[in-house]
Short mmCIF file of C-alpha atoms in Angstrom, two decimals:
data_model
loop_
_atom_site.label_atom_id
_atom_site.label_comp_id
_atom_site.label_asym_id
_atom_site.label_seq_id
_atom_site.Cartn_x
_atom_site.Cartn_y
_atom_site.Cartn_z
CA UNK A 1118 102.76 94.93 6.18
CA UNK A 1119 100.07 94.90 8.78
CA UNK A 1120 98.14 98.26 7.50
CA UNK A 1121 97.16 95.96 3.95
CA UNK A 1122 95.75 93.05 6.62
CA UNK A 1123 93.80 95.22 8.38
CA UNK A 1124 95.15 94.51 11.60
CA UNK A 1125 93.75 97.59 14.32
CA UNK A 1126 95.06 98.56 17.13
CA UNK A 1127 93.79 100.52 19.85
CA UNK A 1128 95.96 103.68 21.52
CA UNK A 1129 95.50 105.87 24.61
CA UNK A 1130 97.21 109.21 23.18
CA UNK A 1131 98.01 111.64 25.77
CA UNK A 1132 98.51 114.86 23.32
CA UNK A 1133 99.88 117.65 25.59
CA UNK A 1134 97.73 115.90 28.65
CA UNK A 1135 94.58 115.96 26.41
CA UNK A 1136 93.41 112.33 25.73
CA UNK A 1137 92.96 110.27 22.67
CA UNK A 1138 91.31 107.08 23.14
CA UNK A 1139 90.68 105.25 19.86
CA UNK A 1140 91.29 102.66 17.39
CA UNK A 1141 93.76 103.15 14.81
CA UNK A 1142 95.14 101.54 11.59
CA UNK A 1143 98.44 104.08 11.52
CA UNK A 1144 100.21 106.67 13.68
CA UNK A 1145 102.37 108.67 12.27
CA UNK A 1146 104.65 111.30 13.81
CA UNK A 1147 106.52 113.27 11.44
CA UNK A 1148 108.70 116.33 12.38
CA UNK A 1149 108.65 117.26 8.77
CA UNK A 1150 106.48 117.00 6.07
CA UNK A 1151 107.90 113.73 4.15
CA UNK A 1152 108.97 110.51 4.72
CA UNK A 1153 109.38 106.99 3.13
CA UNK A 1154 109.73 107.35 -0.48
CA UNK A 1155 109.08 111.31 -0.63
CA UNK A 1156 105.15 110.17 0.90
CA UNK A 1157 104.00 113.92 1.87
CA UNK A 1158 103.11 112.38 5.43
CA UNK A 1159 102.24 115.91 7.59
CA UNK A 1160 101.96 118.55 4.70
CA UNK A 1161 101.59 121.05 7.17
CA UNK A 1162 104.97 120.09 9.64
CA UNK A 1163 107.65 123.15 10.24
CA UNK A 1164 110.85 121.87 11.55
CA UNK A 1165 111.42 124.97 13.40
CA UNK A 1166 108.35 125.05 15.25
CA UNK A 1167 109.32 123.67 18.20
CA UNK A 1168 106.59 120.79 17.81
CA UNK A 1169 106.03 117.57 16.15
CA UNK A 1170 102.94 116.33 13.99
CA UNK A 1171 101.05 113.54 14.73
CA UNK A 1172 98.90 111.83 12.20
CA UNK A 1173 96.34 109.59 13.02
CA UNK A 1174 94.24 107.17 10.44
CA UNK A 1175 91.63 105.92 12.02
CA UNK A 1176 89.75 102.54 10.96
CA UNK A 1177 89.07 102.13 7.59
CA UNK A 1178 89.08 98.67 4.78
CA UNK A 1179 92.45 98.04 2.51
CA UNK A 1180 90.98 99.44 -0.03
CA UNK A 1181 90.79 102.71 1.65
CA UNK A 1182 93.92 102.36 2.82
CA UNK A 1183 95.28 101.82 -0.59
CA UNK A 1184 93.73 104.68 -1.45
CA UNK A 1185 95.08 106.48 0.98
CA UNK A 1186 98.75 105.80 0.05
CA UNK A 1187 98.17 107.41 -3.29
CA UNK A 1188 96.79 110.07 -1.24
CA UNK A 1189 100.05 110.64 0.23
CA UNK A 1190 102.10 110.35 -3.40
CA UNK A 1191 100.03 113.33 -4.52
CA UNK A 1192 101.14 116.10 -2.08
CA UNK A 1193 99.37 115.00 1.15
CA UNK A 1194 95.49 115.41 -0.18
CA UNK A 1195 95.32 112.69 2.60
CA UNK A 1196 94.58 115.56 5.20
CA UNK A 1197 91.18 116.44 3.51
CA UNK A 1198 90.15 112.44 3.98
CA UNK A 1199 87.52 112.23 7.44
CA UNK A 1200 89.66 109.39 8.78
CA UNK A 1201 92.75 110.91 9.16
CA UNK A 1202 93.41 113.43 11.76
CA UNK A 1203 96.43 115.64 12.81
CA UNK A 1204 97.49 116.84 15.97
CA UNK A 1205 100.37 119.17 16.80
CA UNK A 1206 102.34 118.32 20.26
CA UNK A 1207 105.41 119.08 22.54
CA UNK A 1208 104.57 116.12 24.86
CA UNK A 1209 103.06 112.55 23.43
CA UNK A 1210 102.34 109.61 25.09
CA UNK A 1211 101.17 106.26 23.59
CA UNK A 1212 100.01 103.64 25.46
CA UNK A 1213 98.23 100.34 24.07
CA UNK A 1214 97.06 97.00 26.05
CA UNK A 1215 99.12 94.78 24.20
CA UNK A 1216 103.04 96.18 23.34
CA UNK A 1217 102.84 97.54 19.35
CA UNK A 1218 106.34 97.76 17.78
CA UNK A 1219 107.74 101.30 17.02
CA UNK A 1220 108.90 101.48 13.87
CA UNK A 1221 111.08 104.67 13.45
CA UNK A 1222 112.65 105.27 9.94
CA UNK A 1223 112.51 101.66 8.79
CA UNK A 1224 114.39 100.05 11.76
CA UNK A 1225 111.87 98.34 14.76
CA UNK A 1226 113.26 99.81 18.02
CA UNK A 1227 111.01 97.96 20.27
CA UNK A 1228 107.11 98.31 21.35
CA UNK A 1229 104.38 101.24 23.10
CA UNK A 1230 104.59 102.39 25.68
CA UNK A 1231 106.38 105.42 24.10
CA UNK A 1232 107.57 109.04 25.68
CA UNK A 1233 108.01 111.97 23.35
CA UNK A 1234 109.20 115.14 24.37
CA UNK A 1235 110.53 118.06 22.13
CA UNK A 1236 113.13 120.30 23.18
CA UNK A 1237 113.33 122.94 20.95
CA UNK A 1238 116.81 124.75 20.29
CA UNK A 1239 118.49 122.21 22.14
CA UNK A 1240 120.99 121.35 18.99
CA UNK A 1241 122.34 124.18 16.76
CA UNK A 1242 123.18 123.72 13.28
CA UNK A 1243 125.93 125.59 11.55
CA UNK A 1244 126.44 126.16 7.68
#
């Protein structure tokens, strides 16, 4: 897992045209507020908000991020830590100078640059 070898990577996020130029050990983008193994990832995503969260932990040492992950076990107190920011979006764009897999729900589906849009309402759900 590259997050326990410290391995940083550097990201131009374009955040609803406002940029985000910085080095990162994660990115997360979460449409709801878990993920993984019930992690609370984005404590404060809505699914019907018509916007996705984006979590950014910025540079820190394993043992940090270790931390960190038990952070995210005890119902997101991760969002009071000083390296982790959140943003909330419609638009995202991630660029980085060397191609970064994506990684979306386990599975690698390829490498940055990445397009996100959100178009809210467009499927309906019935019960």
């Amino acid at each position: 897992m590259s997050i326990l070898r410290g391995r940083i990577r550097k990201a131009r996020c374009y955040i609803d045209g406002h940029l985000l130029d910085s080095a990162f050990v994660l990115l997360l983008i979460q449409n709801t507020k878990t993920g993984g193994d019930r992690l609370t990832l984005a404590p404060m995503a809505q699914v019907d908000d018509g916007k996705m969260d984006l979590g950014v932990i910025y540079h820190i040492g394993r043992l940090k991020v270790l931390k960190m992950f038990n952070q995210l076990k005890s119902e997101g107190s991760h969002v009071w830590n000083p390296n982790v920011e959140f943003y909330r979006f419609s638009e995202l764009k991630i660029e980085t100078d060397n191609p970064t897999p994506i990684n979306i729900d386990g599975e690698n589906v390829g490498f940055t640059p990445i397009d996100i849009e959100v178009l809210p309402s467009v499927v309906s759900m019935f019960h």
